[in-house]
Amino acid sequence: MKENPSQSGGGSRGGLYAPIEPFRQQMLEMSGGHRVYVEQCGRADGAPVVVLHGGPGGGCSPGMRRFFDPGHYRTILFDQRGCGRSTPHASVEHNTTWDLVADIERIRVRLGIERWIVFGGSWGACLALIYAQTHPDRVEALVLRGVFTMTPAELHWFYGGGAGAFWPEQWRAFSQMVPREERGDLIAAYHRRLFGEDPAEQLRFARAWAGWESALAVLDPGDGRGNPSSSYALAFARLENHYFINGGFLDGDGHILRAMHRIDAIPGHIVQGRYDMICPPHTAHALHRAWPGSDLRMVATAGHALSEPGISAELVAIMDRLRS
């Protein structure tokens, strides 16, 4: 095991590749009446890499295409069930971690891919680990950012006041959306509103839920964060809350770390912001210690987001090294 503190915490946008358009876009029929949007970019005969977005419910964005050399990689991005361009929008029916793992496999088979690199951040890192543990023979390498493993401790940090101690103004606005007697379990309190019968109340609480996370995603949020669109917020908040209140549909606390022996042979590349308020570094460090085949890059001046310059730089550098 080798831990390498990064010196690239500030500076440029990390040499992201130029914006690129997909060479193919399609909707794939999945179980339970879901249709999942899938796109492919780069070389049709290139080395395959699948990108798993965060959330759950975050969806893909064009910027996610720019971490991969289009002359080498065949990059597959898809919107997970219920979010982005996938339908039905904001639906939690037939929407579990294991449905998503099955969707990833269905995409791989449909596209005729034998093995691929799996690239994911935040919830996408969690899903990448679970997919790899379920189908280790299909994973060439894992590239993870802002590690999250769906434990009660991680959820309590973000929804129980830990992160709020650093961002008291935002925490006060988020927590005081519900009566004082319900603030001991904000995930449950928000669940009652996000899945209630009043569409206006659903949307109001969805925007608050998504805004709390968005405001804390980068080291310097400025004035442009914390105000997601209504459509994005509804899918993001409902899906995230649905997964969180169900513990990610995993087998108890510590599910992922208990199963790390299944991916001992898979190379792992972990990029973590030192000041990540959403997924603090101790989770990435615990994962690294449990994974002999992993490399941890701690970015000195970065928060959580994929767009943080130091994180972008590390991820592009890793994908460039993996070309060989």
PDB file of C-alpha atoms in Angstrom:
ATOM      1  CA  MET A   1       0.000   0.000   0.000  1.00  0.00           C
ATOM      2  CA  LYS A   2       1.226   3.471  -0.917  1.00  0.00           C
ATOM      3  CA  GLU A   3      -0.239   6.767   0.167  1.00  0.00           C
ATOM      4  CA  ASN A   4       0.825   9.787  -1.863  1.00  0.00           C
ATOM      5  CA  PRO A   5      -0.108  13.248  -0.612  1.00  0.00           C
ATOM      6  CA  SER A   6      -0.893  15.420  -3.624  1.00  0.00           C
ATOM      7  CA  GLN A   7       0.792  18.746  -4.213  1.00  0.00           C
ATOM      8  CA  SER A   8      -1.715  19.754  -6.886  1.00  0.00           C
ATOM      9  CA  GLY A   9      -4.404  21.144  -4.615  1.00  0.00           C
ATOM     10  CA  GLY A  10      -4.638  24.477  -6.420  1.00  0.00           C
ATOM     11  CA  GLY A  11      -3.905  25.756  -9.864  1.00  0.00           C
ATOM     12  CA  SER A  12      -5.463  25.012 -13.240  1.00  0.00           C
ATOM     13  CA  ARG A  13      -8.450  22.983 -14.270  1.00  0.00           C
ATOM     14  CA  GLY A  14      -6.183  19.965 -14.382  1.00  0.00           C
ATOM     15  CA  GLY A  15      -5.786  19.651 -18.141  1.00  0.00           C
ATOM     16  CA  LEU A  16      -9.327  18.483 -18.817  1.00  0.00           C
ATOM     17  CA  TYR A  17      -9.865  17.330 -22.369  1.00  0.00           C
ATOM     18  CA  ALA A  18     -11.872  19.533 -24.735  1.00  0.00           C
ATOM     19  CA  PRO A  19     -15.666  19.271 -24.646  1.00  0.00           C
ATOM     20  CA  ILE A  20     -16.889  16.345 -26.710  1.00  0.00           C
ATOM     21  CA  GLU A  21     -20.224  15.097 -28.022  1.00  0.00           C
ATOM     22  CA  PRO A  22     -21.340  11.450 -27.786  1.00  0.00           C
ATOM     23  CA  PHE A  23     -21.010   9.274 -30.857  1.00  0.00           C
ATOM     24  CA  ARG A  24     -24.068   7.313 -29.692  1.00  0.00           C
ATOM     25  CA  GLN A  25     -27.010   7.969 -27.382  1.00  0.00           C
ATOM     26  CA  GLN A  26     -29.724   5.472 -26.544  1.00  0.00           C
ATOM     27  CA  MET A  27     -32.444   4.540 -24.068  1.00  0.00           C
ATOM     28  CA  LEU A  28     -32.224   1.008 -22.687  1.00  0.00           C
ATOM     29  CA  GLU A  29     -35.220  -0.825 -21.276  1.00  0.00           C
ATOM     30  CA  MET A  30     -34.562  -2.076 -17.754  1.00  0.00           C
ATOM     31  CA  SER A  31     -36.611  -4.065 -15.252  1.00  0.00           C
ATOM     32  CA  GLY A  32     -39.549  -2.549 -13.381  1.00  0.00           C
ATOM     33  CA  GLY A  33     -40.579  -0.235 -16.221  1.00  0.00           C
ATOM     34  CA  HIS A  34     -37.433   1.925 -16.110  1.00  0.00           C
ATOM     35  CA  ARG A  35     -35.725   3.321 -19.207  1.00  0.00           C
ATOM     36  CA  VAL A  36     -32.086   4.332 -18.731  1.00  0.00           C
ATOM     37  CA  TYR A  37     -30.242   6.916 -20.819  1.00  0.00           C
ATOM     38  CA  VAL A  38     -26.814   5.728 -22.023  1.00  0.00           C
ATOM     39  CA  GLU A  39     -24.223   7.625 -24.073  1.00  0.00           C
ATOM     40  CA  GLN A  40     -20.830   6.721 -25.520  1.00  0.00           C
ATOM     41  CA  CYS A  41     -17.980   9.126 -26.240  1.00  0.00           C
ATOM     42  CA  GLY A  42     -14.450   8.917 -27.624  1.00  0.00           C
ATOM     43  CA  ARG A  43     -13.277   5.910 -29.660  1.00  0.00           C
ATOM     44  CA  ALA A  44     -15.825   3.273 -30.554  1.00  0.00           C
ATOM     45  CA  ASP A  45     -13.044   0.670 -30.367  1.00  0.00           C
ATOM     46  CA  GLY A  46     -11.260   2.269 -27.412  1.00  0.00           C
ATOM     47  CA  ALA A  47     -10.499   0.997 -23.929  1.00  0.00           C
ATOM     48  CA  PRO A  48     -13.885   0.978 -22.159  1.00  0.00           C
ATOM     49  CA  VAL A  49     -14.561   2.986 -19.010  1.00  0.00           C
ATOM     50  CA  VAL A  50     -17.959   3.379 -17.356  1.00  0.00           C
ATOM     51  CA  VAL A  51     -18.742   6.513 -15.330  1.00  0.00           C
ATOM     52  CA  LEU A  52     -20.985   6.261 -12.254  1.00  0.00           C
ATOM     53  CA  HIS A  53     -22.423   9.591 -11.135  1.00  0.00           C
ATOM     54  CA  GLY A  54     -23.157  10.657  -7.596  1.00  0.00           C
ATOM     55  CA  GLY A  55     -26.284  11.178  -5.577  1.00  0.00           C
ATOM     56  CA  PRO A  56     -28.085   8.810  -5.808  1.00  0.00           C
ATOM     57  CA  GLY A  57     -30.041  10.929  -8.247  1.00  0.00           C
ATOM     58  CA  GLY A  58     -27.335  13.277  -9.495  1.00  0.00           C
ATOM     59  CA  GLY A  59     -27.323  12.317 -13.179  1.00  0.00           C
ATOM     60  CA  CYS A  60     -24.487  12.785 -15.650  1.00  0.00           C
ATOM     61  CA  SER A  61     -23.257  16.069 -17.093  1.00  0.00           C
ATOM     62  CA  PRO A  62     -21.226  16.935 -20.220  1.00  0.00           C
ATOM     63  CA  GLY A  63     -18.262  17.875 -18.020  1.00  0.00           C
ATOM     64  CA  MET A  64     -17.881  14.235 -16.959  1.00  0.00           C
ATOM     65  CA  ARG A  65     -16.790  13.345 -20.499  1.00  0.00           C
ATOM     66  CA  ARG A  66     -13.669  15.482 -20.226  1.00  0.00           C
ATOM     67  CA  PHE A  67     -11.573  13.284 -17.928  1.00  0.00           C
ATOM     68  CA  PHE A  68     -10.817  10.732 -20.630  1.00  0.00           C
ATOM     69  CA  ASP A  69      -8.538  10.911 -23.656  1.00  0.00           C
ATOM     70  CA  PRO A  70     -11.036  10.594 -26.546  1.00  0.00           C
ATOM     71  CA  GLY A  71      -8.294   9.140 -28.742  1.00  0.00           C
ATOM     72  CA  HIS A  72      -7.876   6.206 -26.363  1.00  0.00           C
ATOM     73  CA  TYR A  73     -11.024   5.618 -24.300  1.00  0.00           C
ATOM     74  CA  ARG A  74     -14.525   4.474 -25.094  1.00  0.00           C
ATOM     75  CA  THR A  75     -16.344   6.330 -22.337  1.00  0.00           C
ATOM     76  CA  ILE A  76     -19.806   5.146 -21.290  1.00  0.00           C
ATOM     77  CA  LEU A  77     -21.969   7.448 -19.181  1.00  0.00           C
ATOM     78  CA  PHE A  78     -25.526   6.767 -18.055  1.00  0.00           C
ATOM     79  CA  ASP A  79     -28.183   8.368 -15.889  1.00  0.00           C
ATOM     80  CA  GLN A  80     -29.171   5.980 -13.105  1.00  0.00           C
ATOM     81  CA  ARG A  81     -32.796   5.060 -12.566  1.00  0.00           C
ATOM     82  CA  GLY A  82     -35.156   7.960 -11.963  1.00  0.00           C
ATOM     83  CA  CYS A  83     -32.781  10.851 -12.682  1.00  0.00           C
ATOM     84  CA  GLY A  84     -31.281  12.868 -15.528  1.00  0.00           C
ATOM     85  CA  ARG A  85     -32.739  11.736 -18.841  1.00  0.00           C
ATOM     86  CA  SER A  86     -33.823   8.345 -17.499  1.00  0.00           C
ATOM     87  CA  THR A  87     -37.517   7.697 -16.886  1.00  0.00           C
ATOM     88  CA  PRO A  88     -39.805   7.663 -14.976  1.00  0.00           C
ATOM     89  CA  HIS A  89     -38.426  10.857 -13.450  1.00  0.00           C
ATOM     90  CA  ALA A  90     -37.837  10.882  -9.664  1.00  0.00           C
ATOM     91  CA  SER A  91     -39.340   7.402  -9.308  1.00  0.00           C
ATOM     92  CA  VAL A  92     -38.245   5.234  -6.377  1.00  0.00           C
ATOM     93  CA  GLU A  93     -40.233   2.188  -7.477  1.00  0.00           C
ATOM     94  CA  HIS A  94     -37.937  -0.733  -8.380  1.00  0.00           C
ATOM     95  CA  ASN A  95     -35.013   1.540  -7.541  1.00  0.00           C
ATOM     96  CA  THR A  96     -32.416  -0.050  -5.256  1.00  0.00           C
ATOM     97  CA  THR A  97     -28.655  -0.499  -5.239  1.00  0.00           C
ATOM     98  CA  TRP A  98     -29.094  -4.005  -6.593  1.00  0.00           C
ATOM     99  CA  ASP A  99     -31.274  -2.761  -9.450  1.00  0.00           C
ATOM    100  CA  LEU A 100     -28.462  -0.366 -10.365  1.00  0.00           C
ATOM    101  CA  VAL A 101     -25.813  -3.112 -10.183  1.00  0.00           C
ATOM    102  CA  ALA A 102     -27.970  -5.192 -12.536  1.00  0.00           C
ATOM    103  CA  ASP A 103     -28.354  -2.184 -14.862  1.00  0.00           C
ATOM    104  CA  ILE A 104     -24.588  -1.716 -15.056  1.00  0.00           C
ATOM    105  CA  GLU A 105     -24.157  -5.361 -16.020  1.00  0.00           C
ATOM    106  CA  ARG A 106     -26.953  -5.105 -18.581  1.00  0.00           C
ATOM    107  CA  ILE A 107     -25.238  -2.096 -20.156  1.00  0.00           C
ATOM    108  CA  ARG A 108     -21.906  -3.935 -20.268  1.00  0.00           C
ATOM    109  CA  VAL A 109     -23.454  -6.975 -21.966  1.00  0.00           C
ATOM    110  CA  ARG A 110     -25.555  -4.862 -24.345  1.00  0.00           C
ATOM    111  CA  LEU A 111     -22.444  -2.946 -25.478  1.00  0.00           C
ATOM    112  CA  GLY A 112     -20.387  -6.111 -25.914  1.00  0.00           C
ATOM    113  CA  ILE A 113     -17.733  -5.192 -23.353  1.00  0.00           C
ATOM    114  CA  GLU A 114     -15.736  -7.945 -21.616  1.00  0.00           C
ATOM    115  CA  ARG A 115     -14.011  -5.854 -18.906  1.00  0.00           C
ATOM    116  CA  TRP A 116     -13.912  -2.158 -18.176  1.00  0.00           C
ATOM    117  CA  ILE A 117     -12.498   0.504 -15.889  1.00  0.00           C
ATOM    118  CA  VAL A 118     -15.121   1.740 -13.402  1.00  0.00           C
ATOM    119  CA  PHE A 119     -14.900   5.458 -12.561  1.00  0.00           C
ATOM    120  CA  GLY A 120     -17.127   6.930  -9.848  1.00  0.00           C
ATOM    121  CA  GLY A 121     -17.354   9.646  -7.234  1.00  0.00           C
ATOM    122  CA  SER A 122     -19.250   9.999  -3.943  1.00  0.00           C
ATOM    123  CA  TRP A 123     -22.311   7.712  -4.273  1.00  0.00           C
ATOM    124  CA  GLY A 124     -20.753   6.682  -7.610  1.00  0.00           C
ATOM    125  CA  ALA A 125     -17.691   5.455  -5.696  1.00  0.00           C
ATOM    126  CA  CYS A 126     -19.958   3.477  -3.362  1.00  0.00           C
ATOM    127  CA  LEU A 127     -21.813   1.944  -6.305  1.00  0.00           C
ATOM    128  CA  ALA A 128     -18.534   1.211  -8.095  1.00  0.00           C
ATOM    129  CA  LEU A 129     -17.255  -0.744  -5.093  1.00  0.00           C
ATOM    130  CA  ILE A 130     -20.479  -2.724  -4.753  1.00  0.00           C
ATOM    131  CA  TYR A 131     -20.536  -3.487  -8.486  1.00  0.00           C
ATOM    132  CA  ALA A 132     -16.890  -4.612  -8.398  1.00  0.00           C
ATOM    133  CA  GLN A 133     -17.502  -6.798  -5.353  1.00  0.00           C
ATOM    134  CA  THR A 134     -20.456  -8.387  -7.179  1.00  0.00           C
ATOM    135  CA  HIS A 135     -18.725  -8.779 -10.564  1.00  0.00           C
ATOM    136  CA  PRO A 136     -14.952  -8.675  -9.864  1.00  0.00           C
ATOM    137  CA  ASP A 137     -14.094 -10.501 -13.090  1.00  0.00           C
ATOM    138  CA  ARG A 138     -15.578  -7.648 -15.124  1.00  0.00           C
ATOM    139  CA  VAL A 139     -13.522  -4.817 -13.583  1.00  0.00           C
ATOM    140  CA  GLU A 140     -10.106  -3.827 -14.949  1.00  0.00           C
ATOM    141  CA  ALA A 141      -9.513  -1.081 -12.364  1.00  0.00           C
ATOM    142  CA  LEU A 142     -11.435   1.238 -10.058  1.00  0.00           C
ATOM    143  CA  VAL A 143     -10.947   5.018 -10.067  1.00  0.00           C
ATOM    144  CA  LEU A 144     -12.793   6.589  -7.122  1.00  0.00           C
ATOM    145  CA  ARG A 145     -13.266  10.133  -5.841  1.00  0.00           C
ATOM    146  CA  GLY A 146     -14.773  11.463  -2.601  1.00  0.00           C
ATOM    147  CA  VAL A 147     -15.315   8.050  -1.063  1.00  0.00           C
ATOM    148  CA  PHE A 148     -18.685   7.177   0.468  1.00  0.00           C
ATOM    149  CA  THR A 149     -19.584   3.721   1.803  1.00  0.00           C
ATOM    150  CA  MET A 150     -23.187   4.195   3.011  1.00  0.00           C
ATOM    151  CA  THR A 151     -22.558   3.669   6.723  1.00  0.00           C
ATOM    152  CA  PRO A 152     -24.746   5.129   9.498  1.00  0.00           C
ATOM    153  CA  ALA A 153     -21.743   7.125  10.736  1.00  0.00           C
ATOM    154  CA  GLU A 154     -21.315   8.832   7.356  1.00  0.00           C
ATOM    155  CA  LEU A 155     -25.005   9.689   7.167  1.00  0.00           C
ATOM    156  CA  HIS A 156     -25.012  10.960  10.755  1.00  0.00           C
ATOM    157  CA  TRP A 157     -22.030  13.216   9.982  1.00  0.00           C
ATOM    158  CA  PHE A 158     -23.885  14.996   7.207  1.00  0.00           C
ATOM    159  CA  TYR A 159     -27.459  14.877   8.502  1.00  0.00           C
ATOM    160  CA  GLY A 160     -26.811  14.864  12.242  1.00  0.00           C
ATOM    161  CA  GLY A 161     -24.869  18.086  12.689  1.00  0.00           C
ATOM    162  CA  GLY A 162     -21.216  17.164  12.093  1.00  0.00           C
ATOM    163  CA  ALA A 163     -20.874  19.080   8.834  1.00  0.00           C
ATOM    164  CA  GLY A 164     -23.254  21.668  10.235  1.00  0.00           C
ATOM    165  CA  ALA A 165     -20.682  22.609  12.887  1.00  0.00           C
ATOM    166  CA  PHE A 166     -18.550  24.004  10.044  1.00  0.00           C
ATOM    167  CA  TRP A 167     -21.443  25.581   8.120  1.00  0.00           C
ATOM    168  CA  PRO A 168     -23.822  26.763  10.878  1.00  0.00           C
ATOM    169  CA  GLU A 169     -25.794  29.217   8.719  1.00  0.00           C
ATOM    170  CA  GLN A 170     -26.613  26.613   6.086  1.00  0.00           C
ATOM    171  CA  TRP A 171     -27.243  23.945   8.734  1.00  0.00           C
ATOM    172  CA  ARG A 172     -29.674  26.183  10.585  1.00  0.00           C
ATOM    173  CA  ALA A 173     -31.658  26.819   7.398  1.00  0.00           C
ATOM    174  CA  PHE A 174     -31.694  23.106   6.516  1.00  0.00           C
ATOM    175  CA  SER A 175     -32.550  21.722   9.952  1.00  0.00           C
ATOM    176  CA  GLN A 176     -35.140  24.358  10.832  1.00  0.00           C
ATOM    177  CA  MET A 177     -37.300  23.369   7.881  1.00  0.00           C
ATOM    178  CA  VAL A 178     -38.924  20.874  10.276  1.00  0.00           C
ATOM    179  CA  PRO A 179     -40.284  21.229  13.837  1.00  0.00           C
ATOM    180  CA  ARG A 180     -37.787  20.957  16.686  1.00  0.00           C
ATOM    181  CA  GLU A 181     -39.162  17.594  17.856  1.00  0.00           C
ATOM    182  CA  GLU A 182     -38.298  16.032  14.451  1.00  0.00           C
ATOM    183  CA  ARG A 183     -34.735  17.304  14.155  1.00  0.00           C
ATOM    184  CA  GLY A 184     -33.212  14.260  15.813  1.00  0.00           C
ATOM    185  CA  ASP A 185     -33.715  12.354  12.538  1.00  0.00           C
ATOM    186  CA  LEU A 186     -33.695  14.747   9.612  1.00  0.00           C
ATOM    187  CA  ILE A 187     -33.583  11.970   7.021  1.00  0.00           C
ATOM    188  CA  ALA A 188     -36.908  10.631   8.336  1.00  0.00           C
ATOM    189  CA  ALA A 189     -38.366  14.122   8.747  1.00  0.00           C
ATOM    190  CA  TYR A 190     -37.540  15.063   5.173  1.00  0.00           C
ATOM    191  CA  HIS A 191     -38.792  11.671   3.958  1.00  0.00           C
ATOM    192  CA  ARG A 192     -42.264  12.446   5.268  1.00  0.00           C
ATOM    193  CA  ARG A 193     -42.360  15.664   3.237  1.00  0.00           C
ATOM    194  CA  LEU A 194     -40.578  14.461   0.094  1.00  0.00           C
ATOM    195  CA  PHE A 195     -43.044  11.589  -0.206  1.00  0.00           C
ATOM    196  CA  GLY A 196     -46.123  13.373   1.087  1.00  0.00           C
ATOM    197  CA  GLU A 197     -49.228  14.237  -0.901  1.00  0.00           C
ATOM    198  CA  ASP A 198     -48.539  17.953  -1.406  1.00  0.00           C
ATOM    199  CA  PRO A 199     -46.462  18.565  -4.593  1.00  0.00           C
ATOM    200  CA  ALA A 200     -45.561  22.095  -3.495  1.00  0.00           C
ATOM    201  CA  GLU A 201     -44.247  20.806  -0.165  1.00  0.00           C
ATOM    202  CA  GLN A 202     -42.321  18.033  -1.946  1.00  0.00           C
ATOM    203  CA  LEU A 203     -40.587  20.587  -4.122  1.00  0.00           C
ATOM    204  CA  ARG A 204     -39.847  22.983  -1.272  1.00  0.00           C
ATOM    205  CA  PHE A 205     -38.160  20.255   0.760  1.00  0.00           C
ATOM    206  CA  ALA A 206     -36.412  18.847  -2.308  1.00  0.00           C
ATOM    207  CA  ARG A 207     -34.792  22.195  -2.993  1.00  0.00           C
ATOM    208  CA  ALA A 208     -33.708  22.505   0.639  1.00  0.00           C
ATOM    209  CA  TRP A 209     -32.259  18.966   0.647  1.00  0.00           C
ATOM    210  CA  ALA A 210     -30.358  19.422  -2.613  1.00  0.00           C
ATOM    211  CA  GLY A 211     -29.294  22.944  -1.700  1.00  0.00           C
ATOM    212  CA  TRP A 212     -27.731  21.830   1.606  1.00  0.00           C
ATOM    213  CA  GLU A 213     -25.488  19.341  -0.185  1.00  0.00           C
ATOM    214  CA  SER A 214     -24.681  21.614  -3.112  1.00  0.00           C
ATOM    215  CA  ALA A 215     -23.605  24.449  -0.819  1.00  0.00           C
ATOM    216  CA  LEU A 216     -20.988  22.257   0.862  1.00  0.00           C
ATOM    217  CA  ALA A 217     -19.607  20.509  -2.231  1.00  0.00           C
ATOM    218  CA  VAL A 218     -16.638  22.785  -2.917  1.00  0.00           C
ATOM    219  CA  LEU A 219     -14.039  24.436  -0.744  1.00  0.00           C
ATOM    220  CA  ASP A 220     -15.058  27.930  -1.887  1.00  0.00           C
ATOM    221  CA  PRO A 221     -18.742  27.869  -2.893  1.00  0.00           C
ATOM    222  CA  GLY A 222     -19.006  31.573  -3.753  1.00  0.00           C
ATOM    223  CA  ASP A 223     -22.518  32.812  -4.488  1.00  0.00           C
ATOM    224  CA  GLY A 224     -23.573  30.417  -7.241  1.00  0.00           C
ATOM    225  CA  ARG A 225     -24.163  27.199  -5.327  1.00  0.00           C
ATOM    226  CA  GLY A 226     -27.032  25.893  -3.247  1.00  0.00           C
ATOM    227  CA  ASN A 227     -29.800  26.757  -5.735  1.00  0.00           C
ATOM    228  CA  PRO A 228     -30.432  23.691  -7.931  1.00  0.00           C
ATOM    229  CA  SER A 229     -33.256  23.643 -10.477  1.00  0.00           C
ATOM    230  CA  SER A 230     -36.626  22.249  -9.444  1.00  0.00           C
ATOM    231  CA  SER A 231     -36.448  19.226 -11.760  1.00  0.00           C
ATOM    232  CA  TYR A 232     -32.940  18.294 -10.625  1.00  0.00           C
ATOM    233  CA  ALA A 233     -33.755  18.876  -6.949  1.00  0.00           C
ATOM    234  CA  LEU A 234     -36.854  16.674  -6.970  1.00  0.00           C
ATOM    235  CA  ALA A 235     -35.072  13.639  -8.453  1.00  0.00           C
ATOM    236  CA  PHE A 236     -31.922  14.179  -6.398  1.00  0.00           C
ATOM    237  CA  ALA A 237     -33.676  14.641  -3.058  1.00  0.00           C
ATOM    238  CA  ARG A 238     -36.260  11.884  -3.447  1.00  0.00           C
ATOM    239  CA  LEU A 239     -33.772   9.290  -4.662  1.00  0.00           C
ATOM    240  CA  GLU A 240     -31.053  10.198  -2.187  1.00  0.00           C
ATOM    241  CA  ASN A 241     -33.468  10.204   0.726  1.00  0.00           C
ATOM    242  CA  HIS A 242     -34.993   6.910  -0.440  1.00  0.00           C
ATOM    243  CA  TYR A 243     -31.582   5.245  -0.520  1.00  0.00           C
ATOM    244  CA  PHE A 244     -30.429   6.748   2.759  1.00  0.00           C
ATOM    245  CA  ILE A 245     -33.525   5.861   4.767  1.00  0.00           C
ATOM    246  CA  ASN A 246     -33.091   2.279   3.532  1.00  0.00           C
ATOM    247  CA  GLY A 247     -29.376   2.115   4.370  1.00  0.00           C
ATOM    248  CA  GLY A 248     -28.499   1.772   0.695  1.00  0.00           C
ATOM    249  CA  PHE A 249     -30.260  -1.625   0.706  1.00  0.00           C
ATOM    250  CA  LEU A 250     -27.004  -3.109   2.011  1.00  0.00           C
ATOM    251  CA  ASP A 251     -26.387  -5.874   4.510  1.00  0.00           C
ATOM    252  CA  GLY A 252     -25.904  -3.809   7.641  1.00  0.00           C
ATOM    253  CA  ASP A 253     -23.226  -1.409   8.801  1.00  0.00           C
ATOM    254  CA  GLY A 254     -19.823  -1.855   7.152  1.00  0.00           C
ATOM    255  CA  HIS A 255     -21.104  -3.939   4.214  1.00  0.00           C
ATOM    256  CA  ILE A 256     -18.483  -2.658   1.772  1.00  0.00           C
ATOM    257  CA  LEU A 257     -15.413  -2.940   4.001  1.00  0.00           C
ATOM    258  CA  ARG A 258     -16.415  -6.460   5.024  1.00  0.00           C
ATOM    259  CA  ALA A 259     -16.398  -7.516   1.370  1.00  0.00           C
ATOM    260  CA  MET A 260     -13.097  -5.925   0.311  1.00  0.00           C
ATOM    261  CA  HIS A 261     -11.455  -9.354   0.040  1.00  0.00           C
ATOM    262  CA  ARG A 262     -13.494  -9.893  -3.111  1.00  0.00           C
ATOM    263  CA  ILE A 263     -11.561  -7.183  -4.963  1.00  0.00           C
ATOM    264  CA  ASP A 264      -8.063  -7.666  -3.540  1.00  0.00           C
ATOM    265  CA  ALA A 265      -6.695  -8.240  -7.043  1.00  0.00           C
ATOM    266  CA  ILE A 266      -8.298  -5.171  -8.629  1.00  0.00           C
ATOM    267  CA  PRO A 267      -6.098  -2.054  -8.820  1.00  0.00           C
ATOM    268  CA  GLY A 268      -7.665   0.923  -7.064  1.00  0.00           C
ATOM    269  CA  HIS A 269      -7.000   4.649  -7.435  1.00  0.00           C
ATOM    270  CA  ILE A 270      -8.590   6.867  -4.763  1.00  0.00           C
ATOM    271  CA  VAL A 271      -8.671  10.681  -4.966  1.00  0.00           C
ATOM    272  CA  GLN A 272      -9.870  12.511  -1.870  1.00  0.00           C
ATOM    273  CA  GLY A 273     -10.192  16.190  -0.953  1.00  0.00           C
ATOM    274  CA  ARG A 274      -8.642  16.947   2.436  1.00  0.00           C
ATOM    275  CA  TYR A 275     -11.512  19.338   3.288  1.00  0.00           C
ATOM    276  CA  ASP A 276     -14.385  17.260   1.934  1.00  0.00           C
ATOM    277  CA  MET A 277     -17.350  18.199   4.128  1.00  0.00           C
ATOM    278  CA  ILE A 278     -19.751  15.709   2.546  1.00  0.00           C
ATOM    279  CA  CYS A 279     -17.533  12.614   2.616  1.00  0.00           C
ATOM    280  CA  PRO A 280     -14.707  13.292   5.118  1.00  0.00           C
ATOM    281  CA  PRO A 281     -11.252  11.764   4.420  1.00  0.00           C
ATOM    282  CA  HIS A 282     -11.347   9.129   7.165  1.00  0.00           C
ATOM    283  CA  THR A 283     -13.603   6.946   4.964  1.00  0.00           C
ATOM    284  CA  ALA A 284     -11.178   7.078   2.035  1.00  0.00           C
ATOM    285  CA  HIS A 285      -8.324   6.295   4.396  1.00  0.00           C
ATOM    286  CA  ALA A 286     -10.167   3.307   5.910  1.00  0.00           C
ATOM    287  CA  LEU A 287     -10.901   1.994   2.435  1.00  0.00           C
ATOM    288  CA  HIS A 288      -7.266   2.407   1.397  1.00  0.00           C
ATOM    289  CA  ARG A 289      -6.060   0.525   4.480  1.00  0.00           C
ATOM    290  CA  ALA A 290      -8.433  -2.346   3.712  1.00  0.00           C
ATOM    291  CA  TRP A 291      -7.375  -2.569   0.056  1.00  0.00           C
ATOM    292  CA  PRO A 292      -3.777  -3.671  -0.610  1.00  0.00           C
ATOM    293  CA  GLY A 293      -4.115  -2.914  -4.314  1.00  0.00           C
ATOM    294  CA  SER A 294      -5.073   0.738  -3.819  1.00  0.00           C
ATOM    295  CA  ASP A 295      -3.315   4.073  -4.117  1.00  0.00           C
ATOM    296  CA  LEU A 296      -4.628   7.100  -2.194  1.00  0.00           C
ATOM    297  CA  ARG A 297      -4.095  10.645  -3.446  1.00  0.00           C
ATOM    298  CA  MET A 298      -5.069  13.212  -0.818  1.00  0.00           C
ATOM    299  CA  VAL A 299      -5.597  16.609  -2.442  1.00  0.00           C
ATOM    300  CA  ALA A 300      -4.435  19.248   0.007  1.00  0.00           C
ATOM    301  CA  THR A 301      -6.800  22.111  -0.822  1.00  0.00           C
ATOM    302  CA  ALA A 302     -10.031  20.616  -2.122  1.00  0.00           C
ATOM    303  CA  GLY A 303     -13.526  19.802  -0.998  1.00  0.00           C
ATOM    304  CA  HIS A 304     -15.848  17.171  -2.405  1.00  0.00           C
ATOM    305  CA  ALA A 305     -16.772  18.074  -5.961  1.00  0.00           C
ATOM    306  CA  LEU A 306     -15.466  16.552  -9.172  1.00  0.00           C
ATOM    307  CA  SER A 307     -14.905  20.116 -10.389  1.00  0.00           C
ATOM    308  CA  GLU A 308     -12.377  21.000  -7.673  1.00  0.00           C
ATOM    309  CA  PRO A 309      -9.168  21.847  -9.618  1.00  0.00           C
ATOM    310  CA  GLY A 310      -6.854  19.591  -7.642  1.00  0.00           C
ATOM    311  CA  ILE A 311      -9.263  16.672  -7.838  1.00  0.00           C
ATOM    312  CA  SER A 312      -9.746  17.164 -11.575  1.00  0.00           C
ATOM    313  CA  ALA A 313      -5.975  17.229 -12.084  1.00  0.00           C
ATOM    314  CA  GLU A 314      -5.444  13.978 -10.181  1.00  0.00           C
ATOM    315  CA  LEU A 315      -8.241  12.148 -11.969  1.00  0.00           C
ATOM    316  CA  VAL A 316      -7.072  13.181 -15.431  1.00  0.00           C
ATOM    317  CA  ALA A 317      -3.503  12.179 -14.531  1.00  0.00           C
ATOM    318  CA  ILE A 318      -4.683   8.751 -13.327  1.00  0.00           C
ATOM    319  CA  MET A 319      -6.701   8.104 -16.473  1.00  0.00           C
ATOM    320  CA  ASP A 320      -3.742   9.206 -18.603  1.00  0.00           C
ATOM    321  CA  ARG A 321      -1.438   6.797 -16.747  1.00  0.00           C
ATOM    322  CA  LEU A 322      -3.919   3.955 -17.212  1.00  0.00           C
ATOM    323  CA  ARG A 323      -3.646   4.331 -21.000  1.00  0.00           C
ATOM    324  CA  SER A 324      -0.514   2.225 -20.830  1.00  0.00           C
TER     325      SER A 324
END
